[in-house]
Coordinates of C-alpha atoms in Angstrom, one line a residue:
X1 CA -10.6 -68.9 -1.7
X2 CA -12.3 -67.9 2.0
X3 CA -14.8 -64.8 1.1
X4 CA -14.6 -62.2 3.9
X5 CA -17.4 -60.0 4.4
X6 CA -17.1 -56.7 5.1
X7 CA -19.0 -54.4 7.1
X8 CA -20.3 -51.3 7.1
X9 CA -17.3 -50.1 9.5
X10 CA -14.2 -52.1 7.8
X11 CA -11.7 -49.2 6.9
X12 CA -11.7 -49.4 2.8
X13 CA -15.1 -51.0 1.8
X14 CA -17.0 -49.4 -0.5
X15 CA -19.7 -48.5 2.1
X16 CA -17.6 -46.3 4.3
X17 CA -15.8 -44.3 0.7
X18 CA -19.2 -43.7 -0.1
X19 CA -20.1 -42.7 2.9
X20 CA -17.3 -40.8 3.8
X21 CA -17.7 -39.4 0.3
X22 CA -21.0 -38.6 1.5
X23 CA -20.1 -36.9 4.0
X24 CA -18.0 -34.4 1.8
X25 CA -20.4 -33.5 -0.7
X26 CA -23.2 -32.9 2.7
X27 CA -21.6 -30.2 4.0
X28 CA -19.5 -28.5 0.9
X29 CA -21.8 -25.0 0.4
X30 CA -23.5 -26.0 -3.2
X31 CA -24.1 -23.2 -5.6
X32 CA -27.8 -22.6 -4.3
X33 CA -26.7 -21.4 -1.0
X34 CA -23.3 -19.3 -2.3
X35 CA -26.5 -17.2 -3.5
X36 CA -28.1 -16.6 -0.5
X37 CA -25.0 -16.5 1.7
X38 CA -23.4 -14.6 -0.5
X39 CA -26.6 -11.9 -0.1
X40 CA -26.0 -12.4 3.5
X41 CA -22.8 -11.1 3.2
X42 CA -23.0 -8.7 1.3
X43 CA -25.8 -7.5 3.1
X44 CA -23.5 -7.6 6.5
X45 CA -21.0 -5.4 4.6
X46 CA -23.2 -3.1 3.8
X47 CA -24.4 -2.6 7.0
X48 CA -21.0 -2.5 8.2
X49 CA -19.9 -0.1 6.4
X50 CA -23.2 2.2 6.8
X51 CA -22.6 2.1 10.8
X52 CA -19.3 2.3 10.8
X53 CA -18.8 4.9 12.5
X54 CA -21.2 4.1 16.0
X55 CA -18.3 1.7 16.4
X56 CA -15.2 2.5 18.1
X57 CA -12.6 3.5 15.8
X58 CA -9.9 1.7 17.9
X59 CA -10.2 -1.7 19.7
X60 CA -9.9 -2.1 23.7
X61 CA -8.3 -5.5 23.9
X62 CA -5.0 -6.9 25.3
X63 CA -2.7 -9.1 23.1
X64 CA -3.4 -12.5 23.2
X65 CA -7.2 -11.9 23.4
X66 CA -8.3 -13.7 20.6
X67 CA -6.8 -17.5 21.4
X68 CA -8.9 -17.5 24.5
X69 CA -12.5 -17.1 22.1
X70 CA -11.7 -20.3 20.0
X71 CA -10.9 -23.9 20.2
X72 CA -6.8 -24.4 20.3
X73 CA -7.3 -26.8 17.5
X74 CA -9.0 -27.1 13.5
X75 CA -12.8 -28.9 14.1
X76 CA -12.4 -32.8 14.0
X77 CA -16.3 -32.4 12.1
X78 CA -18.1 -29.5 9.8
X79 CA -19.2 -26.2 11.9
X80 CA -22.2 -24.2 10.3
X81 CA -21.8 -21.3 8.0
X82 CA -24.5 -19.4 10.5
X83 CA -22.0 -20.1 13.8
X84 CA -19.2 -19.3 11.3
X85 CA -20.8 -16.2 10.9
X86 CA -21.6 -15.7 14.3
X87 CA -18.5 -15.4 15.6
X88 CA -17.7 -13.0 12.8
X89 CA -18.9 -9.9 16.1
X90 CA -18.2 -12.2 19.0
X91 CA -14.4 -13.2 18.1
X92 CA -13.2 -10.8 15.2
X93 CA -15.4 -7.1 15.7
X94 CA -13.5 -6.4 18.5
X95 CA -10.0 -6.6 18.2
X96 CA -10.7 -4.7 14.6
X97 CA -9.2 -1.1 14.3
X98 CA -11.8 0.2 11.6
X99 CA -9.6 2.4 9.1
X100 CA -12.9 2.9 7.3
X101 CA -14.8 4.8 10.4
X102 CA -14.4 8.3 9.2
X103 CA -12.9 8.8 13.3
X104 CA -9.9 7.2 11.9
X105 CA -7.0 9.4 11.0
X106 CA -3.4 7.2 11.6
X107 CA -0.9 6.5 9.2
X108 CA -2.2 7.1 5.3
X109 CA -5.4 5.9 4.0
X110 CA -6.3 2.7 2.8
X111 CA -8.4 2.5 0.2
X112 CA -12.3 1.4 -0.3
X113 CA -14.5 1.5 -2.6
X114 CA -18.3 -1.0 -3.2
X115 CA -17.1 -1.3 -6.7
X116 CA -13.3 -2.2 -6.0
X117 CA -15.2 -5.3 -3.2
X118 CA -17.1 -5.8 -6.2
X119 CA -13.9 -6.6 -8.5
X120 CA -12.7 -8.5 -5.5
X121 CA -14.8 -11.3 -5.7
X122 CA -15.1 -11.6 -9.1
X123 CA -10.9 -12.2 -8.6
X124 CA -11.7 -14.6 -5.9
X125 CA -13.8 -16.6 -8.1
X126 CA -11.9 -16.8 -11.1
X127 CA -9.1 -17.7 -8.8
X128 CA -6.1 -17.6 -11.8
X129 CA -2.7 -17.3 -11.1
X130 CA -1.3 -14.7 -13.4
X131 CA 2.3 -15.7 -14.1
X132 CA 2.1 -15.5 -17.5
X133 CA 0.2 -14.5 -20.6
X134 CA -0.8 -18.5 -21.2
X135 CA -1.2 -18.9 -17.2
X136 CA -4.7 -16.1 -18.2
X137 CA -4.5 -14.1 -21.1
X138 CA -7.0 -11.4 -20.1
X139 CA -4.8 -11.0 -16.1
X140 CA -1.9 -10.3 -17.5
X141 CA -3.8 -8.1 -20.5
X142 CA -5.8 -6.0 -18.6
X143 CA -3.1 -5.1 -16.4
X144 CA -1.2 -3.8 -18.9
X145 CA -4.0 -2.1 -20.6
X146 CA -5.1 -0.8 -16.8
X147 CA -1.7 0.5 -16.1
X148 CA -1.1 2.5 -19.3
X149 CA -4.4 4.2 -18.1
X150 CA -3.6 5.1 -15.3
X151 CA -0.7 6.3 -16.5
X152 CA -2.2 8.2 -18.7
X153 CA -4.1 9.7 -16.0
X154 CA -0.9 11.0 -14.5
X155 CA -0.2 12.5 -17.2
X156 CA 3.5 10.1 -17.4
X157 CA 6.4 10.6 -20.0
X158 CA 5.5 8.2 -22.9
X159 CA 8.3 6.2 -22.0
X160 CA 6.2 4.7 -19.1
X161 CA 3.2 3.7 -21.3
X162 CA 3.6 0.0 -22.5
X163 CA 1.5 1.0 -25.7
X164 CA 1.9 -1.8 -28.0
X165 CA 5.3 -0.8 -28.7
X166 CA 6.6 0.8 -25.6
X167 CA 10.0 -0.6 -24.1
X168 CA 8.1 0.7 -20.5
X169 CA 5.1 -0.6 -18.9
X170 CA 4.4 -0.4 -15.7
X171 CA 3.4 -3.5 -13.4
X172 CA 0.8 -4.3 -10.0
X173 CA 3.2 -5.0 -7.1
X174 CA 1.6 -5.6 -4.2
X175 CA 3.0 -2.9 -1.8
X176 CA 5.4 0.2 -2.2
X177 CA 8.5 -1.8 -0.3
X178 CA 8.2 -4.8 -2.7
X179 CA 8.4 -1.8 -5.7
X180 CA 11.2 -0.6 -3.9
X181 CA 12.9 -3.3 -3.9
X182 CA 12.2 -4.7 -7.3
X183 CA 13.7 -1.0 -8.3
X184 CA 17.3 -1.9 -6.0
X185 CA 17.4 -5.2 -7.6
X186 CA 17.4 -4.4 -11.3
X187 CA 19.7 -1.4 -10.1
X188 CA 22.4 -3.2 -8.6
X189 CA 22.1 -5.5 -11.8
X190 CA 22.4 -2.8 -14.5
X191 CA 25.3 -1.4 -12.4
X192 CA 26.5 -4.3 -12.2
X193 CA 27.1 -5.0 -15.7
X194 CA 28.3 -1.3 -17.0
X195 CA 31.1 -1.9 -14.4
X196 CA 32.4 -5.4 -15.6
X197 CA 31.7 -3.8 -19.2
X198 CA 34.8 -1.5 -18.4
X199 CA 36.6 -3.4 -16.2
X200 CA 36.0 -7.4 -17.1
X201 CA 38.6 -8.1 -14.5
X202 CA 37.1 -7.3 -11.7
X203 CA 34.4 -9.9 -10.0
X204 CA 31.3 -9.1 -9.2
X205 CA 31.2 -9.7 -5.9
X206 CA 33.5 -7.0 -5.4
X207 CA 31.4 -4.9 -7.3
X208 CA 27.8 -5.5 -5.4
X209 CA 30.3 -5.3 -2.2
X210 CA 30.9 -1.3 -3.4
X211 CA 27.1 -0.5 -4.2
X212 CA 25.8 2.4 -2.8
X213 CA 22.1 3.2 -2.5
X214 CA 20.7 6.8 -1.2
X215 CA 17.7 7.7 0.9
X216 CA 16.0 10.6 2.6
X217 CA 15.9 10.7 6.3
X218 CA 12.3 11.0 5.9
X219 CA 12.2 8.0 3.7
X220 CA 9.8 5.0 4.5
X221 CA 11.9 2.4 6.7
X222 CA 10.9 -0.2 3.7
X223 CA 13.9 1.6 1.8
X224 CA 16.1 0.8 4.0
X225 CA 14.9 -2.4 4.2
X226 CA 14.8 -2.8 0.7
X227 CA 19.0 -2.3 0.8
X228 CA 19.5 -5.2 3.8
X229 CA 17.6 -7.3 1.7
X230 CA 19.1 -6.3 -1.9
X231 CA 23.3 -6.9 0.1
X232 CA 23.2 -2.7 -0.8
X233 CA 24.1 0.0 2.2
X234 CA 21.8 2.9 2.2
X235 CA 22.8 6.3 3.4
X236 CA 20.4 8.5 4.4
X237 CA 20.9 12.4 2.7
X238 CA 19.6 15.0 5.5
X239 CA 17.0 17.1 4.3
X240 CA 16.0 21.0 4.6
X241 CA 13.7 23.0 6.9
X242 CA 10.7 21.4 4.5
X243 CA 12.4 18.4 5.3
X244 CA 13.2 17.6 1.8
X245 CA 15.7 16.0 -0.4
X246 CA 18.1 19.6 -2.1
X247 CA 20.1 18.6 -5.4
X248 CA 23.5 20.3 -3.2
X249 CA 23.2 17.5 -0.8
X250 CA 23.5 14.5 -2.4
X251 CA 25.7 16.2 -5.0
X252 CA 28.6 16.2 -1.8
X253 CA 28.0 12.6 -0.4
X254 CA 28.3 11.3 -3.6
X255 CA 31.7 13.0 -4.2
X256 CA 32.5 11.8 -0.2
X257 CA 31.5 8.1 -1.4
X258 CA 33.5 7.7 -4.8
X259 CA 36.7 9.0 -3.0
X260 CA 35.8 6.5 -0.7
X261 CA 36.0 3.9 -3.6
X262 CA 32.6 3.4 -3.2
X263 CA 29.9 2.8 -6.7
X264 CA 26.9 5.6 -6.3
X265 CA 24.0 2.9 -7.9
X266 CA 20.9 3.8 -6.6
X267 CA 18.5 6.7 -5.5
X268 CA 15.2 6.9 -4.0
X269 CA 13.1 9.8 -3.7
X270 CA 9.6 10.4 -2.0
X271 CA 6.8 12.5 -3.1
X272 CA 4.4 12.7 -0.1
X273 CA 6.8 10.9 3.0
X274 CA 5.0 9.4 5.9
X275 CA 6.2 11.4 8.4
X276 CA 5.2 14.7 7.0
X277 CA 3.9 14.6 3.2
X278 CA 7.1 16.8 2.0
X279 CA 8.5 16.9 -1.3
X280 CA 11.8 16.1 -2.4
X281 CA 12.9 18.2 -5.3
X282 CA 13.5 15.7 -8.1
X283 CA 14.2 18.6 -10.8
X284 CA 17.2 19.0 -9.1
X285 CA 18.0 15.3 -7.8
X286 CA 17.1 13.6 -11.8
X287 CA 19.9 14.9 -14.0
X288 CA 22.4 14.3 -10.8
X289 CA 20.9 11.1 -11.4
X290 CA 21.6 10.6 -14.4
X291 CA 25.3 12.1 -15.2
X292 CA 26.3 9.4 -12.0
X293 CA 24.4 6.4 -14.4
X294 CA 22.2 6.0 -11.3
X295 CA 19.2 4.2 -11.1
X296 CA 16.6 6.7 -10.1
X297 CA 13.4 5.6 -8.2
X298 CA 10.4 7.5 -6.8
X299 CA 8.6 6.4 -3.9
X300 CA 5.1 8.1 -4.3
X301 CA 3.0 5.6 -2.1
X302 CA 0.8 8.2 -0.9
X303 CA 0.5 11.3 -2.8
X304 CA 0.2 9.3 -5.8
X305 CA -3.0 9.4 -6.6
X306 CA -3.7 13.4 -6.2
X307 CA -1.3 13.6 -10.0
X308 CA -4.5 13.0 -11.3
X309 CA -5.6 16.3 -10.5
X310 CA -3.8 19.0 -12.8
X311 CA -3.5 21.0 -9.6
X312 CA -1.0 18.7 -7.8
X313 CA 0.5 17.3 -11.2
X314 CA 3.5 20.1 -10.9
X315 CA 4.3 17.9 -7.9
X316 CA 5.8 15.0 -9.7
X317 CA 7.6 17.3 -12.5
X318 CA 11.2 15.9 -12.9
X319 CA 9.4 12.4 -13.6
X320 CA 11.3 12.2 -17.0
X321 CA 14.2 12.3 -15.1
X322 CA 13.1 9.0 -13.2
X323 CA 13.7 4.8 -14.3
X324 CA 11.7 3.5 -12.0
X325 CA 8.0 5.0 -10.0
X326 CA 5.3 3.8 -8.4
X327 CA 2.3 4.5 -5.9
X328 CA 0.1 3.1 -4.0
X329 CA -4.2 3.4 -6.1
X330 CA -4.8 1.1 -2.5
X331 CA -4.3 4.4 -0.6
X332 CA -6.3 7.2 -2.2
X333 CA -7.9 5.7 -5.5
X334 CA -11.1 3.6 -4.1
X335 CA -8.8 0.6 -5.0
X336 CA -9.1 -1.9 -2.1
X337 CA -5.6 -3.1 -1.1
X338 CA -3.4 -4.9 -2.8
X339 CA -3.0 -2.7 -5.3
X340 CA 0.5 -0.4 -5.9
X341 CA 1.2 0.4 -9.3
X342 CA 5.1 0.4 -10.1
X343 CA 6.3 1.3 -13.8
X344 CA 9.7 1.1 -15.3
X345 CA 11.4 3.4 -18.9
X346 CA 12.9 -0.1 -19.6
X347 CA 11.1 -3.4 -18.9
X348 CA 14.3 -5.0 -20.0
X349 CA 15.9 -3.5 -16.8
X350 CA 13.3 -5.9 -14.7
X351 CA 13.5 -8.2 -16.9
X352 CA 17.2 -8.9 -17.0
X353 CA 17.0 -9.0 -12.7
X354 CA 14.6 -11.3 -12.8
X355 CA 14.1 -13.4 -15.3
X356 CA 14.1 -17.7 -14.7
X357 CA 12.8 -19.7 -17.8
X358 CA 12.0 -23.6 -16.1
X359 CA 10.8 -25.8 -19.2
X360 CA 6.7 -25.8 -17.1
X361 CA 6.8 -22.3 -17.7
X362 CA 6.9 -21.7 -20.6
X363 CA 5.1 -20.8 -23.8
X364 CA 4.8 -20.3 -27.6
X365 CA 3.5 -17.0 -27.5
X366 CA 6.4 -15.5 -24.8
X367 CA 8.7 -14.1 -27.1
X368 CA 6.4 -13.4 -29.8
X369 CA 6.9 -9.6 -28.8
X370 CA 3.3 -9.1 -28.8
X371 CA 2.8 -10.2 -24.6
X372 CA 5.0 -9.6 -21.6
X373 CA 4.6 -12.7 -18.2
X374 CA 4.7 -10.7 -14.9
X375 CA 7.0 -13.3 -13.3
X376 CA 9.7 -11.4 -14.7
X377 CA 8.5 -8.0 -13.1
X378 CA 7.4 -9.0 -9.9
X379 CA 9.8 -11.1 -6.6
X380 CA 6.9 -13.9 -6.5
X381 CA 6.2 -15.6 -9.1
X382 CA 2.2 -16.3 -8.4
X383 CA -0.3 -13.1 -8.6
X384 CA -3.9 -12.3 -8.4
X385 CA -6.1 -10.8 -11.0
X386 CA -6.2 -7.1 -9.0
X387 CA -6.0 -5.2 -12.3
X388 CA -9.8 -6.3 -12.4
X389 CA -10.4 -3.6 -9.1
X390 CA -9.0 -0.8 -11.1
X391 CA -10.8 -1.7 -14.0
X392 CA -14.4 -1.4 -12.0
X393 CA -13.3 1.9 -10.1
X394 CA -11.9 3.6 -13.2
X395 CA -14.6 2.4 -15.3
X396 CA -17.9 3.6 -12.5
X397 CA -16.0 6.3 -10.8
X398 CA -14.6 8.0 -14.0
X399 CA -11.5 10.3 -14.2
X400 CA -13.5 13.7 -12.5
X401 CA -15.0 11.5 -10.0
X402 CA -11.5 10.7 -8.6
X403 CA -10.5 14.0 -8.8
X404 CA -13.1 15.1 -6.5
X405 CA -12.7 13.0 -4.5
X406 CA -9.1 13.7 -3.7
X407 CA -10.3 16.4 -3.9
X408 CA -12.7 16.4 -0.8
X409 CA -9.6 14.7 1.1
X410 CA -7.9 18.2 0.5
X411 CA -10.6 20.4 1.6
X412 CA -11.2 18.7 4.5
X413 CA -7.6 19.2 5.5
X414 CA -7.3 22.4 5.0
X415 CA -10.2 22.9 7.2
X416 CA -8.7 20.9 9.8
X417 CA -5.7 23.3 9.6
X418 CA -7.7 26.2 9.5
X419 CA -8.9 25.1 12.8
X420 CA -5.9 24.7 14.5
X421 CA -4.0 27.5 13.0
X422 CA -7.4 29.3 15.7
X423 CA -6.3 28.0 18.5
X424 CA -2.8 29.8 19.7
X425 CA -2.4 26.5 21.6
X426 CA -1.3 24.8 18.8
X427 CA 1.2 25.2 15.8
X428 CA 1.2 23.6 12.4
X429 CA 4.6 21.5 11.9
X430 CA 4.6 20.9 8.4
X431 CA 3.4 22.5 4.9
X432 CA -0.1 20.8 4.3
X433 CA 0.1 20.5 0.4
X434 CA -2.8 17.1 0.6
X435 CA -5.0 15.3 2.7
X436 CA -1.8 15.0 6.1
X437 CA -2.4 17.7 8.6
X438 CA 1.2 17.9 11.0
X439 CA 0.0 20.1 14.3
X440 CA 1.1 19.6 17.9
X441 CA -0.1 21.6 21.2
X442 CA 3.3 24.1 22.0
X443 CA 4.9 23.3 24.6
X444 CA 7.8 20.2 25.1
X445 CA 7.2 16.1 23.8
X446 CA 6.1 14.8 26.8
X447 CA 3.5 17.6 27.3
X448 CA 2.0 16.3 22.6
X449 CA 2.7 12.5 24.0
X450 CA 0.7 12.7 27.0
X451 CA -1.8 14.1 25.4
X452 CA -2.0 11.2 21.7
X453 CA -2.0 9.3 24.8
X454 CA -5.2 10.5 25.9
X455 CA -6.7 10.6 22.7
X456 CA -5.8 6.9 21.6
X457 CA -7.2 5.6 25.1
X458 CA -10.5 7.7 24.7
X459 CA -10.7 5.8 21.5
X460 CA -13.3 8.4 20.0
X461 CA -10.4 8.9 17.3
X462 CA -7.3 8.2 16.1
X463 CA -4.2 9.3 15.6
X464 CA -0.5 8.3 15.0
X465 CA 2.5 10.5 16.0
X466 CA 6.0 11.5 13.7
X467 CA 9.0 13.1 14.9
X468 CA 10.2 16.7 12.7
X469 CA 13.3 18.1 14.0
X470 CA 13.7 16.3 17.2
X471 CA 9.6 17.4 17.8
X472 CA 7.0 14.5 19.0
X473 CA 4.4 16.0 16.5
X474 CA 0.6 14.4 15.7
X475 CA -0.9 13.5 12.7
X476 CA -3.6 14.2 11.7
X477 CA -4.6 12.3 7.8
X478 CA -7.9 12.3 6.8
X479 CA -8.8 9.0 5.8
X480 CA -12.1 7.1 5.4
X481 CA -14.2 7.5 2.1
X482 CA -17.2 8.8 4.2
X483 CA -15.3 11.6 6.0
X484 CA -17.1 14.4 6.0
X485 CA -16.8 18.1 7.4
X486 CA -18.9 17.0 10.3
X487 CA -16.8 14.0 11.3
X488 CA -13.8 16.9 11.0
X489 CA -15.8 19.0 13.3
X490 CA -15.7 16.6 16.2
X491 CA -12.9 15.5 15.6
X492 CA -11.2 18.9 16.8
X493 CA -13.3 19.0 19.4
X494 CA -12.6 16.5 20.9
X495 CA -8.7 17.0 20.1
X496 CA -9.2 20.3 22.0
X497 CA -11.3 19.2 25.2
X498 CA -8.4 16.7 26.0
X499 CA -6.0 19.6 25.5
X500 CA -7.9 22.1 27.9
X501 CA -8.0 18.7 30.5
X502 CA -4.1 18.4 29.9
X503 CA -2.8 21.9 30.2
X504 CA -5.6 22.6 32.8
X505 CA -3.5 20.1 35.1
X506 CA -0.3 21.1 33.8
X507 CA -1.3 24.7 35.3
X508 CA -1.1 26.5 31.8

């Protein structure tokens, strides 16, 4: 047999394979370098957070700015970590909207705290995909307990607490949008089963075509989107002068639909609407939903965090009528995104809607009644170890620390409201209940649109608008953990200054 010599360059040679492996190992970050780089990154993050108010809050870039700053293809050979870090300031930071700047007053808060960041690091390191108890018991069990902790902080009815024997319980969803969709799909399944039990001659497709859901004309767009995805028509109920739904209007629309042969199935109430932080009258609405055997879901994405404070807990009165309840600790409870907490009275309603049990996901304890598999509570299969963030934050702040944080934001909003009221050129457009102030210049919508455009173009503060009763309104939401009175006063001085320039131009 002819012996063929393999040169170092021969594909498949031992030398070549060793050389390839050696190259890969040579560039892989080992534990020693990770310790050093990790400390450097912590320093970078701490410096960023400490000096964030020195950065322009809103970026001055045009769409597509980033593509020309980086290659069009991934590198063939490894780059250095130092080069990557250098590019953070060159490539990334110019296009960042600094949500945690004390001059960011747009949308609603997105939570941030150092304990939550550290917990996220640990979650990333553990790297489990906690779709079932067996996939990582701690991931499942800590989530169940943390949702019970938070449910008790909110003083939720016992029906929503899992404990060791409860029929309800909580789950972390990715967002309030997901929670609303999950609730709607569970409501759809439950209503179809109820109708089939009474009218077995009907088909499931026929029943689904008649289902109807209801929400406020002030509700977040994600509620309507849930209806689109879930195949359920969505009726918007008009609101009162406080931008909230009352019982009479809901009853009227339900009766109209029943006469038209439709089947009322789902109602999404909002506590703390996105435009103005209005609160639907759930003590009126809940009994109506119960009488109609309609699923009642409560979306309190922003406001829900405040309910841990006794003085704000009455805003949640009526929760006992609900089938499900959701809010976002990742908005206002110092738990970094994503962490949207959802509770149900009967977890069997969710599990029944989503349960798929292939043999490769089964495990010995799933029928024991002692554990839950959260894959049956959500749309995705995989899930991160998000409850670590709650565990770190709740322990390191305590309930009192979290309450103090909420109250500080509310005080700052009240301070801003008082300054607006003291200027006769401005008006308050909605009740200030928590950390959001809706205000406008007295005058036309065009005047206020121009003011907002100038404010955001100046990039010293960042606001977004809403429409209330046909008026273009500016929203001032206290957002950042580090916001202080001095920041609010600087923002108001800037608003007044630009308003004065605008009114002078208009001859007012």
